[in-house]
JSON list of C-alpha atoms in Angstrom, two decimals:
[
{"chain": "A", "resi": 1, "resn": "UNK", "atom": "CA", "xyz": [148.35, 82.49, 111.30]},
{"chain": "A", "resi": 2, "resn": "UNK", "atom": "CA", "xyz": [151.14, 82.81, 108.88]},
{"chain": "A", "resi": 3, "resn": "UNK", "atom": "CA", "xyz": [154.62, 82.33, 110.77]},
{"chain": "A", "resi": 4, "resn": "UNK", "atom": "CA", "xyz": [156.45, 84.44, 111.86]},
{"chain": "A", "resi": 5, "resn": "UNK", "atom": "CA", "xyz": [154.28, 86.33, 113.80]},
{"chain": "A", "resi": 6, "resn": "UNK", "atom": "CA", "xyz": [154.43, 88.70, 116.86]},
{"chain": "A", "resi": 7, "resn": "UNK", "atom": "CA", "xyz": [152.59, 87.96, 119.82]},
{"chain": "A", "resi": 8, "resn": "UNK", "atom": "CA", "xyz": [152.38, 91.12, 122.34]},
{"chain": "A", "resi": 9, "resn": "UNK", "atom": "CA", "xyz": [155.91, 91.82, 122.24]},
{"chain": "A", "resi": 10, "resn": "UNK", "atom": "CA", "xyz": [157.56, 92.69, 125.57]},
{"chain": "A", "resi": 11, "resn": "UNK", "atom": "CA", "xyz": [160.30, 92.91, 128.59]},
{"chain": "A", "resi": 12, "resn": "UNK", "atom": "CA", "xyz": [159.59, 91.35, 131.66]},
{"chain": "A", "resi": 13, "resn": "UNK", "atom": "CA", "xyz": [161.94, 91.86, 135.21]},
{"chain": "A", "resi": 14, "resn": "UNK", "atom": "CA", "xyz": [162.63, 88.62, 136.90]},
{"chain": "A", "resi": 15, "resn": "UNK", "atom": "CA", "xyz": [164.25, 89.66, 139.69]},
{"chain": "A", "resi": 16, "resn": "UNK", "atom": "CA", "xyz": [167.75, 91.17, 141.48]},
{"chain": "A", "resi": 17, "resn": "UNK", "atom": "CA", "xyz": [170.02, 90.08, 143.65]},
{"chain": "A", "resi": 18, "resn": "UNK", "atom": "CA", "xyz": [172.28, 92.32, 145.43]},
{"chain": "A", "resi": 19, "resn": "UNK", "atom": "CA", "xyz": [175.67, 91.27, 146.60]},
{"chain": "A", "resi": 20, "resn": "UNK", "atom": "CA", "xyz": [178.78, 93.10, 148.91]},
{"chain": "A", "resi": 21, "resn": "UNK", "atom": "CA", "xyz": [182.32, 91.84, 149.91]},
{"chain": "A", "resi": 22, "resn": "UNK", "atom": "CA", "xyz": [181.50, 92.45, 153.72]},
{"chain": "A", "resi": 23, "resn": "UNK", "atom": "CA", "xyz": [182.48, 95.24, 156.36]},
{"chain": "A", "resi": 24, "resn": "UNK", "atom": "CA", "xyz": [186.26, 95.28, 155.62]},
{"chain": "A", "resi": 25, "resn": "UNK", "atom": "CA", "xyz": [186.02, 95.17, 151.84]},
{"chain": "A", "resi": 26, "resn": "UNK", "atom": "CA", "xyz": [188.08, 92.56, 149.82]},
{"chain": "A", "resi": 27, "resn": "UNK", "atom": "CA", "xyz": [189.97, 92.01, 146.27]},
{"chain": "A", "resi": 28, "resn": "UNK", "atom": "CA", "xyz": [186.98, 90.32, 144.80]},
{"chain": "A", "resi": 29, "resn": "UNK", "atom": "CA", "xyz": [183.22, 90.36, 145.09]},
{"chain": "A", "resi": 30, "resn": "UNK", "atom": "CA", "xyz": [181.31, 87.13, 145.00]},
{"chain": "A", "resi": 31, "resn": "UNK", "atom": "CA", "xyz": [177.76, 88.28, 142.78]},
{"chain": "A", "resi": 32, "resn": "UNK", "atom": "CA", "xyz": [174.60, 85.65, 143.60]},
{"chain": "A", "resi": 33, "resn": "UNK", "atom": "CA", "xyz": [172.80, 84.55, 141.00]},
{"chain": "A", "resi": 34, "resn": "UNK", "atom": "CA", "xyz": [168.88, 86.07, 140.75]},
{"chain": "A", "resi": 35, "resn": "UNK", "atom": "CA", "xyz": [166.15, 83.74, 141.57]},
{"chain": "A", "resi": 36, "resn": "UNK", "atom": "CA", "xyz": [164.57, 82.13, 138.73]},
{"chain": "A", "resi": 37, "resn": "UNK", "atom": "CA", "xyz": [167.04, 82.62, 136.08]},
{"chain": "A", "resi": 38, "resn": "UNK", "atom": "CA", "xyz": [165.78, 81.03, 132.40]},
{"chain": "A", "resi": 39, "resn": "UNK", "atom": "CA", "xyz": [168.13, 80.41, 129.79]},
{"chain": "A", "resi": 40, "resn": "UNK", "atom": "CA", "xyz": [168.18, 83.11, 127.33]},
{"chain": "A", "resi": 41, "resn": "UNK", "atom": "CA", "xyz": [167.28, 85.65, 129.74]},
{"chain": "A", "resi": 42, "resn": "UNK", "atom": "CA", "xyz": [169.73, 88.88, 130.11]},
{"chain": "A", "resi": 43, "resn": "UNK", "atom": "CA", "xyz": [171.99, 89.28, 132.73]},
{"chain": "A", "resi": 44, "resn": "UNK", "atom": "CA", "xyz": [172.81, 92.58, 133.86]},
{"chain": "A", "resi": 45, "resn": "UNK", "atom": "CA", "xyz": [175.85, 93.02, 135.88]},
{"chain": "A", "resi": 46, "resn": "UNK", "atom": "CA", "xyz": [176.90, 96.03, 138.01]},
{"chain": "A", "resi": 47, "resn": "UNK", "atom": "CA", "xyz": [179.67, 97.14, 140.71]},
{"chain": "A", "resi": 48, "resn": "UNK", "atom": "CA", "xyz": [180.58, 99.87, 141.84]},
{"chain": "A", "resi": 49, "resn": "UNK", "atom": "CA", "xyz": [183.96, 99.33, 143.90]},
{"chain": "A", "resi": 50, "resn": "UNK", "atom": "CA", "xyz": [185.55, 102.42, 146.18]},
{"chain": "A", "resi": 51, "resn": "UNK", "atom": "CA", "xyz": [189.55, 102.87, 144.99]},
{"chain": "A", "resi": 52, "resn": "UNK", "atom": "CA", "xyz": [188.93, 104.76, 141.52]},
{"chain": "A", "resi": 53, "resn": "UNK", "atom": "CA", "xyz": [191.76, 104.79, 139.67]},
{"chain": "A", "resi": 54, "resn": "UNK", "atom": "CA", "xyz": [194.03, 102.84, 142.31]},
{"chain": "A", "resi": 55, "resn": "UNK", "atom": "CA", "xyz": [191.91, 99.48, 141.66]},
{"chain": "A", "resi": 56, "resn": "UNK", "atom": "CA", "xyz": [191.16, 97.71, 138.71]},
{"chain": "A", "resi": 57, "resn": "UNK", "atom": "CA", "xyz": [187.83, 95.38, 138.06]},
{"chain": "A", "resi": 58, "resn": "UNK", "atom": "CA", "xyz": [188.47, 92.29, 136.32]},
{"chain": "A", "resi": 59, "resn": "UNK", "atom": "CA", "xyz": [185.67, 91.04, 133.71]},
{"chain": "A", "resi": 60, "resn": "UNK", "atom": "CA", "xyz": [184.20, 87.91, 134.50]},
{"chain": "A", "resi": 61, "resn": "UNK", "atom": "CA", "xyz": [184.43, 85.26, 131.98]},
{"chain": "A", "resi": 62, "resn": "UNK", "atom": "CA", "xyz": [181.28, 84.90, 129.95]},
{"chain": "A", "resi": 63, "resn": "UNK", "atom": "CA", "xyz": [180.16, 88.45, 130.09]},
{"chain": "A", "resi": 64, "resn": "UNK", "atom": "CA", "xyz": [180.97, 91.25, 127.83]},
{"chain": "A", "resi": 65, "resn": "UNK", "atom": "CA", "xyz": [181.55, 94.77, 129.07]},
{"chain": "A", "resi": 66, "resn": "UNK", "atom": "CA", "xyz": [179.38, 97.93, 128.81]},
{"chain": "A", "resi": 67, "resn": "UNK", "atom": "CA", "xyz": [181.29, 100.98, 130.76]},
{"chain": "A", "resi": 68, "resn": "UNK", "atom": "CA", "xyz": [184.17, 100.53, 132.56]},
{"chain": "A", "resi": 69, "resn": "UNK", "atom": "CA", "xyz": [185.27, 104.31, 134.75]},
{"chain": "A", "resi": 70, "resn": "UNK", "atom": "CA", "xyz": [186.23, 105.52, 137.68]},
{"chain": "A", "resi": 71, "resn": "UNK", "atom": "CA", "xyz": [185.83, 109.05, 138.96]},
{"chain": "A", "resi": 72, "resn": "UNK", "atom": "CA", "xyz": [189.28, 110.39, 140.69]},
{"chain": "A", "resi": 73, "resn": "UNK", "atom": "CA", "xyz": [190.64, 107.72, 143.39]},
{"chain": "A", "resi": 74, "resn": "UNK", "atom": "CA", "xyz": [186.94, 107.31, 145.25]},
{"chain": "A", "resi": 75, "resn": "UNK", "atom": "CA", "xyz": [185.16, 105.57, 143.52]},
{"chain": "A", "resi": 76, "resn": "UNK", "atom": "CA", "xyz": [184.96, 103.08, 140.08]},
{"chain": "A", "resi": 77, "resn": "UNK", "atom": "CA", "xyz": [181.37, 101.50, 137.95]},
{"chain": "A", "resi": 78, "resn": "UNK", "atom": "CA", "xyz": [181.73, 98.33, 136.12]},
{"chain": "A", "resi": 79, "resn": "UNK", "atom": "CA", "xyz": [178.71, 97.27, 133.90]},
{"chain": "A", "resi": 80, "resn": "UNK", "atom": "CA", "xyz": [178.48, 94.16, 132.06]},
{"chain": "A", "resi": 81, "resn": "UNK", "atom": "CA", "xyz": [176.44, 91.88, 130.54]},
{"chain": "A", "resi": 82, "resn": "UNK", "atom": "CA", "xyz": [175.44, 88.16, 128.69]},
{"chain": "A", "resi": 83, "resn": "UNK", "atom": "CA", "xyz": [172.25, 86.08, 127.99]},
{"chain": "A", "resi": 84, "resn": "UNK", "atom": "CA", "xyz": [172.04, 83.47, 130.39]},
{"chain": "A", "resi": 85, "resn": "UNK", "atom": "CA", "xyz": [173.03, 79.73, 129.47]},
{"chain": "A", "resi": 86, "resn": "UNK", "atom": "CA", "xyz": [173.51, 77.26, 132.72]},
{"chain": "A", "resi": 87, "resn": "UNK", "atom": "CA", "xyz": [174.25, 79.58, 134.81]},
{"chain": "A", "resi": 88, "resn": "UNK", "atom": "CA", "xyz": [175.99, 78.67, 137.76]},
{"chain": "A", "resi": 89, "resn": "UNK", "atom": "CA", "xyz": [174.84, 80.02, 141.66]},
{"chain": "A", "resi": 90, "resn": "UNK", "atom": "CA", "xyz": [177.12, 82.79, 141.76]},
{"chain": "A", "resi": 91, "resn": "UNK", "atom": "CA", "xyz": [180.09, 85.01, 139.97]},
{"chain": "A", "resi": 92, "resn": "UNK", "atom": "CA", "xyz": [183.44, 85.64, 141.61]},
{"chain": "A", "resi": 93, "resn": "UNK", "atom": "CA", "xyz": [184.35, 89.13, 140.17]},
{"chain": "A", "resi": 94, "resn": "UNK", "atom": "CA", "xyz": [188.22, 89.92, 141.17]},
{"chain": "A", "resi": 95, "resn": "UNK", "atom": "CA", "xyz": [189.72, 93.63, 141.44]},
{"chain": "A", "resi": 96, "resn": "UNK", "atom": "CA", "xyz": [193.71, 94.38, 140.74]},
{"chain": "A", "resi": 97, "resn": "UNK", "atom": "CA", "xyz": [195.95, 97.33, 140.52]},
{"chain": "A", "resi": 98, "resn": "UNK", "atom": "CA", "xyz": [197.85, 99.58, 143.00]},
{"chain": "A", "resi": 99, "resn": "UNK", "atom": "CA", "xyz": [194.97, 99.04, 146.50]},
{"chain": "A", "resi": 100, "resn": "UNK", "atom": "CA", "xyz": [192.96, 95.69, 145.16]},
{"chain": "A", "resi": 101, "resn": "UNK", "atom": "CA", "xyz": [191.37, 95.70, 148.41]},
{"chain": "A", "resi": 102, "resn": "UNK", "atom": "CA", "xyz": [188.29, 97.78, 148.29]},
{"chain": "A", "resi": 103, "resn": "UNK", "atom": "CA", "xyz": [184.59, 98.35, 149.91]},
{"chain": "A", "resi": 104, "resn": "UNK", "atom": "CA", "xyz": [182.00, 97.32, 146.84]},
{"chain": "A", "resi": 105, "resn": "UNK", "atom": "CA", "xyz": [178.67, 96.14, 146.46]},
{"chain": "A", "resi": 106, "resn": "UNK", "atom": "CA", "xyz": [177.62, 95.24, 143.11]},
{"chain": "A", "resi": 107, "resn": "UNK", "atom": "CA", "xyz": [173.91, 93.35, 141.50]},
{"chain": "A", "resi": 108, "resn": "UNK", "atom": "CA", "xyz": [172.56, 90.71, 138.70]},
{"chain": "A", "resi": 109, "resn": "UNK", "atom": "CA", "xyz": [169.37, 91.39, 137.50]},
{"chain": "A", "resi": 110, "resn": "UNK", "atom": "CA", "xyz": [167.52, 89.50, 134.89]},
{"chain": "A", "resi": 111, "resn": "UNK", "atom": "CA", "xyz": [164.99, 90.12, 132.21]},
{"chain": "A", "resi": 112, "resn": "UNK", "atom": "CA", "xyz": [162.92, 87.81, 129.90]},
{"chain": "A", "resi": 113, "resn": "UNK", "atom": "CA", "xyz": [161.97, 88.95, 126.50]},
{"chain": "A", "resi": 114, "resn": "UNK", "atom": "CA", "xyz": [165.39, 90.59, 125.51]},
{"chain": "A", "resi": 115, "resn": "UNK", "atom": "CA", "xyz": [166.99, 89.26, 121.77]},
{"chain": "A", "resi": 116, "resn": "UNK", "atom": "CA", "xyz": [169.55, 86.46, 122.17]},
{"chain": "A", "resi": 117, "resn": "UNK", "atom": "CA", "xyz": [171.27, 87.72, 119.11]},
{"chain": "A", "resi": 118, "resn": "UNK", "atom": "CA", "xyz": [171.64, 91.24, 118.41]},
{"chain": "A", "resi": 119, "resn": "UNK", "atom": "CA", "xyz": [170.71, 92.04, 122.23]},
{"chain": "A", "resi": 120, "resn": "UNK", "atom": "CA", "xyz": [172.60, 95.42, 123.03]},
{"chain": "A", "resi": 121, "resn": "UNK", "atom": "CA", "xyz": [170.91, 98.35, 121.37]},
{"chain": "A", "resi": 122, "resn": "UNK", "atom": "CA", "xyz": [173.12, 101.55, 122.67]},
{"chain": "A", "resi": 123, "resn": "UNK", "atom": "CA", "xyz": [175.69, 101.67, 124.73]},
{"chain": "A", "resi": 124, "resn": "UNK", "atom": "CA", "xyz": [175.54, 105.21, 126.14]},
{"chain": "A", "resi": 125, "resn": "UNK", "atom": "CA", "xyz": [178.56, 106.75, 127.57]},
{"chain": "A", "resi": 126, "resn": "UNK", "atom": "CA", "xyz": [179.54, 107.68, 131.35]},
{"chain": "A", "resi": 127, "resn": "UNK", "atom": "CA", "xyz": [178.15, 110.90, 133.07]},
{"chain": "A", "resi": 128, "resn": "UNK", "atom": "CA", "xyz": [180.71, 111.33, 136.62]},
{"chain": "A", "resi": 129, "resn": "UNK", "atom": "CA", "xyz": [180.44, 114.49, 138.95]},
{"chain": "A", "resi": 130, "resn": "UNK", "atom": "CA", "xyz": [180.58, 115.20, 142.38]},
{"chain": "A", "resi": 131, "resn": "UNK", "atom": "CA", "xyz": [177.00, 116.48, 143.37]},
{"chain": "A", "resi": 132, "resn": "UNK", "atom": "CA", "xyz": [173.88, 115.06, 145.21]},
{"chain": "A", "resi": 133, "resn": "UNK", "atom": "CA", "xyz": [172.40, 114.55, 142.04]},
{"chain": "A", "resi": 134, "resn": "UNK", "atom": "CA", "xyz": [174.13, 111.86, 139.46]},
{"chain": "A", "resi": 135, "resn": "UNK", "atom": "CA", "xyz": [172.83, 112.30, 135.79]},
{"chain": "A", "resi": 136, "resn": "UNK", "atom": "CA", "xyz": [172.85, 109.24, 133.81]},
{"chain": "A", "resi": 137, "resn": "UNK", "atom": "CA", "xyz": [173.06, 111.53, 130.06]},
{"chain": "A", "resi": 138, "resn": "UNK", "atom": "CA", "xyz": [170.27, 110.65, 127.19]},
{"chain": "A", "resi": 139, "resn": "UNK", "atom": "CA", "xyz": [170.45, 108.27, 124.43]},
{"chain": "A", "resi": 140, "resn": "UNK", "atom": "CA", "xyz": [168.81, 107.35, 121.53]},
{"chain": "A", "resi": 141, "resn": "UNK", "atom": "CA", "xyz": [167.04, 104.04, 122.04]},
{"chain": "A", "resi": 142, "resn": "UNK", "atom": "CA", "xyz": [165.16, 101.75, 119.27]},
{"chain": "A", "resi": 143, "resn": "UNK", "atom": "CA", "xyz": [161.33, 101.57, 119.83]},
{"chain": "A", "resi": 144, "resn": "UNK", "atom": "CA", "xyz": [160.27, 99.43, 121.98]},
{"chain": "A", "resi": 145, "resn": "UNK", "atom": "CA", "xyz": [163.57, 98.84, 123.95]},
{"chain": "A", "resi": 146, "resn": "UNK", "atom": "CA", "xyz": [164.70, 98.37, 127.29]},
{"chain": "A", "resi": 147, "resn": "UNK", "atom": "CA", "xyz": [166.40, 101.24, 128.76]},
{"chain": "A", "resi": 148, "resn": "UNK", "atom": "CA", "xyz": [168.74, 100.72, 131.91]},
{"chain": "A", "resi": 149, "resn": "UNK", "atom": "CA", "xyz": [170.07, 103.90, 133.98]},
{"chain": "A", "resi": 150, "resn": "UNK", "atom": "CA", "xyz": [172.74, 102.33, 136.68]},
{"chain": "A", "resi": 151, "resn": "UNK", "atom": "CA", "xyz": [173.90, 104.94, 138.92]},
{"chain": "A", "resi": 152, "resn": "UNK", "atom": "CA", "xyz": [177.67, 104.56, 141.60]},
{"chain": "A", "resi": 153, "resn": "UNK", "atom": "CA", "xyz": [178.13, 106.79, 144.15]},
{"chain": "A", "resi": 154, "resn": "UNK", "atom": "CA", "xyz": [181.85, 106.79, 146.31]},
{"chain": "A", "resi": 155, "resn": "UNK", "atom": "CA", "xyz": [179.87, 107.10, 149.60]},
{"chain": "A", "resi": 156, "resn": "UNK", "atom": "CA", "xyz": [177.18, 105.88, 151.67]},
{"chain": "A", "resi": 157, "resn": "UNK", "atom": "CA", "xyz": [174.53, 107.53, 153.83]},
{"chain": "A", "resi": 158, "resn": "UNK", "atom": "CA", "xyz": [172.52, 106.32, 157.00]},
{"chain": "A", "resi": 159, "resn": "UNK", "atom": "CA", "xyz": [172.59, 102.76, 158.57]},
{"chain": "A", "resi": 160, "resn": "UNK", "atom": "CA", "xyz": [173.72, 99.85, 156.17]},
{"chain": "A", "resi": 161, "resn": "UNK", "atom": "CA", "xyz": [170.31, 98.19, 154.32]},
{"chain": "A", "resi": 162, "resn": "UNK", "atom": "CA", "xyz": [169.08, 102.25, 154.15]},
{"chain": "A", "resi": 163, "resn": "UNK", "atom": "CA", "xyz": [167.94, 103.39, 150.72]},
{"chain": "A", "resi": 164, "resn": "UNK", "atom": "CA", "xyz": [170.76, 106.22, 148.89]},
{"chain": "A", "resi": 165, "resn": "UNK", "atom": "CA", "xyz": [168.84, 107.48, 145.57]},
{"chain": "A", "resi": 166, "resn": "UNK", "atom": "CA", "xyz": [165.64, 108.29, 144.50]},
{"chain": "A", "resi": 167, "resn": "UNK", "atom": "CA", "xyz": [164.31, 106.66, 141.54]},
{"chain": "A", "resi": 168, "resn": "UNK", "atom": "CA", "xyz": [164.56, 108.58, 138.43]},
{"chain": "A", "resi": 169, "resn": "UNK", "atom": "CA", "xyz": [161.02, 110.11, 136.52]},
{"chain": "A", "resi": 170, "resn": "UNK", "atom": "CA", "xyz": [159.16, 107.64, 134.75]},
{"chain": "A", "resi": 171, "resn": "UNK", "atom": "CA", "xyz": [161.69, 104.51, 135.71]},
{"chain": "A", "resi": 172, "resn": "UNK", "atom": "CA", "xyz": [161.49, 101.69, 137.91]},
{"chain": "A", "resi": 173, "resn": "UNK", "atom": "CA", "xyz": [164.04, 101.62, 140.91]},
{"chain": "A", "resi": 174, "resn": "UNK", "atom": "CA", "xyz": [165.25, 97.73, 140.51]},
{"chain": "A", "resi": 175, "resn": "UNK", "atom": "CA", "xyz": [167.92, 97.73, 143.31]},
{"chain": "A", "resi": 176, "resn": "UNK", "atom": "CA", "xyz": [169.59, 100.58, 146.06]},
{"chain": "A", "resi": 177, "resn": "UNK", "atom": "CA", "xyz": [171.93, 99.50, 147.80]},
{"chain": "A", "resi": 178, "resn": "UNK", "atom": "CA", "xyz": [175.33, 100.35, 149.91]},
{"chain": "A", "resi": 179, "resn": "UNK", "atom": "CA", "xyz": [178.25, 98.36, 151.20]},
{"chain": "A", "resi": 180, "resn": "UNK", "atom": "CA", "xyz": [178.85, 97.37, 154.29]},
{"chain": "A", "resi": 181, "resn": "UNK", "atom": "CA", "xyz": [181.08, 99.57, 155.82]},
{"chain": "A", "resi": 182, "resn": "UNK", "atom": "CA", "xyz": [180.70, 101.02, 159.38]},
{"chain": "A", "resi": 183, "resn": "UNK", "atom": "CA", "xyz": [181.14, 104.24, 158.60]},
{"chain": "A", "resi": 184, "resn": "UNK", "atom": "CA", "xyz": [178.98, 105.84, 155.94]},
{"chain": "A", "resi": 185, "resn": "UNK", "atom": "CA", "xyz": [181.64, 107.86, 154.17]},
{"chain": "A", "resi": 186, "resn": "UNK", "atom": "CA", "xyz": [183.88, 104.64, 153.43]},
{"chain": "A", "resi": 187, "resn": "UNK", "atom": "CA", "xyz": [181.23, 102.88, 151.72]},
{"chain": "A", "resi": 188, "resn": "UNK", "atom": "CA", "xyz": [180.54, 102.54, 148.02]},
{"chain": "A", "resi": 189, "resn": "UNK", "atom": "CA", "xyz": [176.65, 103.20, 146.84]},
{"chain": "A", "resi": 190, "resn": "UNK", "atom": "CA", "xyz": [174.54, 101.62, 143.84]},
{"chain": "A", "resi": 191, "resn": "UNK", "atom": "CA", "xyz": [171.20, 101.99, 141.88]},
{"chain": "A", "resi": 192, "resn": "UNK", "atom": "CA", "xyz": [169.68, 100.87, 138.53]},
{"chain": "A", "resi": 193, "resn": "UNK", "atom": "CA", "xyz": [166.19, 102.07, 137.60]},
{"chain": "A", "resi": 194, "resn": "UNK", "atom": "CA", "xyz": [164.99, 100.75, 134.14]},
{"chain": "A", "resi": 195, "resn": "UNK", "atom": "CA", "xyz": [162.18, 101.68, 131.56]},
{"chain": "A", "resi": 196, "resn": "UNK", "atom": "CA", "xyz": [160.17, 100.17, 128.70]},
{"chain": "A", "resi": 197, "resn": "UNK", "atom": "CA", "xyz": [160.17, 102.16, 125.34]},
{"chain": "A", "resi": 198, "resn": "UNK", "atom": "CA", "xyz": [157.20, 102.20, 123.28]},
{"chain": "A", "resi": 199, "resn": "UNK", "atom": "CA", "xyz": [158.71, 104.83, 120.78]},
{"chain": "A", "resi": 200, "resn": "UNK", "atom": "CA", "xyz": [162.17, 105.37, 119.52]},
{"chain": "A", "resi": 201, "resn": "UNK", "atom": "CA", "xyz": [164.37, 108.22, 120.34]},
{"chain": "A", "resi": 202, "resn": "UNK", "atom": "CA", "xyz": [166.03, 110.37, 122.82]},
{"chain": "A", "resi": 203, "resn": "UNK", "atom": "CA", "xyz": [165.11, 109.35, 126.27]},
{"chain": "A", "resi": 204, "resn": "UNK", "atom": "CA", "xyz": [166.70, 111.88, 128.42]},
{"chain": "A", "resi": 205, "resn": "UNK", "atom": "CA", "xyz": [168.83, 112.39, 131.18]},
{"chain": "A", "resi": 206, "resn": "UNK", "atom": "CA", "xyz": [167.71, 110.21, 133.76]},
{"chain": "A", "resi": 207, "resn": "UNK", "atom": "CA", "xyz": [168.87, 111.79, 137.15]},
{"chain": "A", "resi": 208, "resn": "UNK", "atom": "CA", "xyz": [168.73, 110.55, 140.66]},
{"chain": "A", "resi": 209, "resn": "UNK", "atom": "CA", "xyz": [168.90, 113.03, 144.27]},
{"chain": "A", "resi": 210, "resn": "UNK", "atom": "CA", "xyz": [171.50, 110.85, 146.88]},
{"chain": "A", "resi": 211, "resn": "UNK", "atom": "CA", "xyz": [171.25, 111.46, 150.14]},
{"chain": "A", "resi": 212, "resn": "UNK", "atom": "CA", "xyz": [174.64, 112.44, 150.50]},
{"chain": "A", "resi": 213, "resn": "UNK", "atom": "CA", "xyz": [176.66, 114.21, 147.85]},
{"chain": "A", "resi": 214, "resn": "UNK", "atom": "CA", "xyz": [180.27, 112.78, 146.39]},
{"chain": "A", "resi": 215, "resn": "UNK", "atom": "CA", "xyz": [181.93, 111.29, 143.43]},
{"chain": "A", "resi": 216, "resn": "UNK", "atom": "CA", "xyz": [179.39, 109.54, 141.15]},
{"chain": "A", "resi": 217, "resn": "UNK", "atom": "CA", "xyz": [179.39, 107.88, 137.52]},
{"chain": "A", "resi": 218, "resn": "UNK", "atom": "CA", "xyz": [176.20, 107.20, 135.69]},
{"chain": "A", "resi": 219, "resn": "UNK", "atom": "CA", "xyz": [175.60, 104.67, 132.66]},
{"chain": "A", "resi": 220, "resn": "UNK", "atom": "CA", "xyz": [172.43, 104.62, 130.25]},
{"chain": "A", "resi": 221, "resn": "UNK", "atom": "CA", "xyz": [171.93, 101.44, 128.05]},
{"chain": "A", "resi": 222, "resn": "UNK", "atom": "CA", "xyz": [169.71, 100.13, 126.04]},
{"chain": "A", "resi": 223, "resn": "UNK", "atom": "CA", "xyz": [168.78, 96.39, 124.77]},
{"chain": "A", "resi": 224, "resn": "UNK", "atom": "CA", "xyz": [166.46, 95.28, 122.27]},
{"chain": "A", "resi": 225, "resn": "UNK", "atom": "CA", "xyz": [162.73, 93.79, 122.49]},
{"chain": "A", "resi": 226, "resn": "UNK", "atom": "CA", "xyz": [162.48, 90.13, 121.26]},
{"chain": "A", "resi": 227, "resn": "UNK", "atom": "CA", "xyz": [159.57, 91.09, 119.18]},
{"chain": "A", "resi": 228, "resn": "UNK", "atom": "CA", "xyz": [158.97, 87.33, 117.34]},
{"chain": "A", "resi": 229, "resn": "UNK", "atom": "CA", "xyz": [157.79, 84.56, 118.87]}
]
């Protein structure tokens, strides 16, 4: 066959690893490293941190930042990301400002099949409310795209390990997860749920039920298909 030429295009989800800075909280989070990690794969990052606007979230050298917000003093999302390239076991992720010293739980999940060069498609902006039900708003994706909806909620609900959000229609819930916190109101909560595109344009609000409602923010991205190979 003449070269270039496309051989069944698509995304496929390694794995995720969820991470937490432990029962009191601390002024970092230390982020493992997924299983199975290939060069060239993306790396998504997330965190969501309690503290809001009283704490800051440093960005970890190597990655490049997506949405960076907090919503009030509760609660803050951090999302970040960079193709992989000898990638070491784990990420120490530091947090600043006024209380540095916060509850957070934050994840790394990889994909194969995402470009190298030319990887982010759109970078949709932050949805926050204070609601059962965060609402991560549409955007307009490239065919054939992967489409991320990460979801942080200033609370937790039920026994640590306990699942907080439902998975939004039509996506894949990749990680749910709380800190570790004894009491479930001084945790911090966190969900991604991803998609495939097969055809370009708007893809919708993509909206979660928590089992507790508080302060959320919601992100929607998008990266593009490696579609020659």
């Amino acid at each position: 066959l003449p070269l270039p030429y496309v051989i069944d295009p698509s995304v496929t989800y390694r794995l995720a690893q969820v991470s937490n800075n432990g029962a009191g909280g601390a002024a970092s989070i230390v982020l493992d490293m997924p299983a199975g990690v290939a060069d060239n794969d993306l790396l998504f990052m997330h965190i969501a941190a309690r503290g809001g606007s009283n704490m800051t979230i440093a960005t970890p050298g190597g990655w490049t930042l997506l949405r960076y917000a907090n919503n009030g003093t509760l609660t803050r999302l951090a999302t970040y990301y960079r193709i992989a390239s000898s990638e070491p076991a784990s990420y120490t992720v530091t947090f600043g400002g006024g209380t540095p010293s916060q509850q957070a739980v934050g994840a790394i999940t990889a994909y194969y099949g995402v470009k190298s060069s030319a990887v982010l498609d759109v970078n949709g902006a932050t949805a926050i409310g204070n609601t059962a039900t965060p609402a991560a708003g549409s955007i307009t994706a490239a065919a054939d795209s992967l489409v991320i909806a990460a979801y942080s909620h200033g609370i937790g609900s039920g026994a640590v390990g306990t699942a907080m959000f439902t998975t939004a229609a039509a996506m894949t819930e990749r990680y749910d997860a709380q800190s570790q916190n004894a009491t479930a109101g001084n945790r911090s909560s966190l969900a991604a749920d991803d998609i495939l595109t097969f055809a370009g344009g708007a893809t919708g609000a993509k909206t979660v039920t928590a089992s507790a409602s508080g302060r959320w923010i919601a992100h929607q991205v998008s990266f593009n298909e490696d579609d020659v190979n």
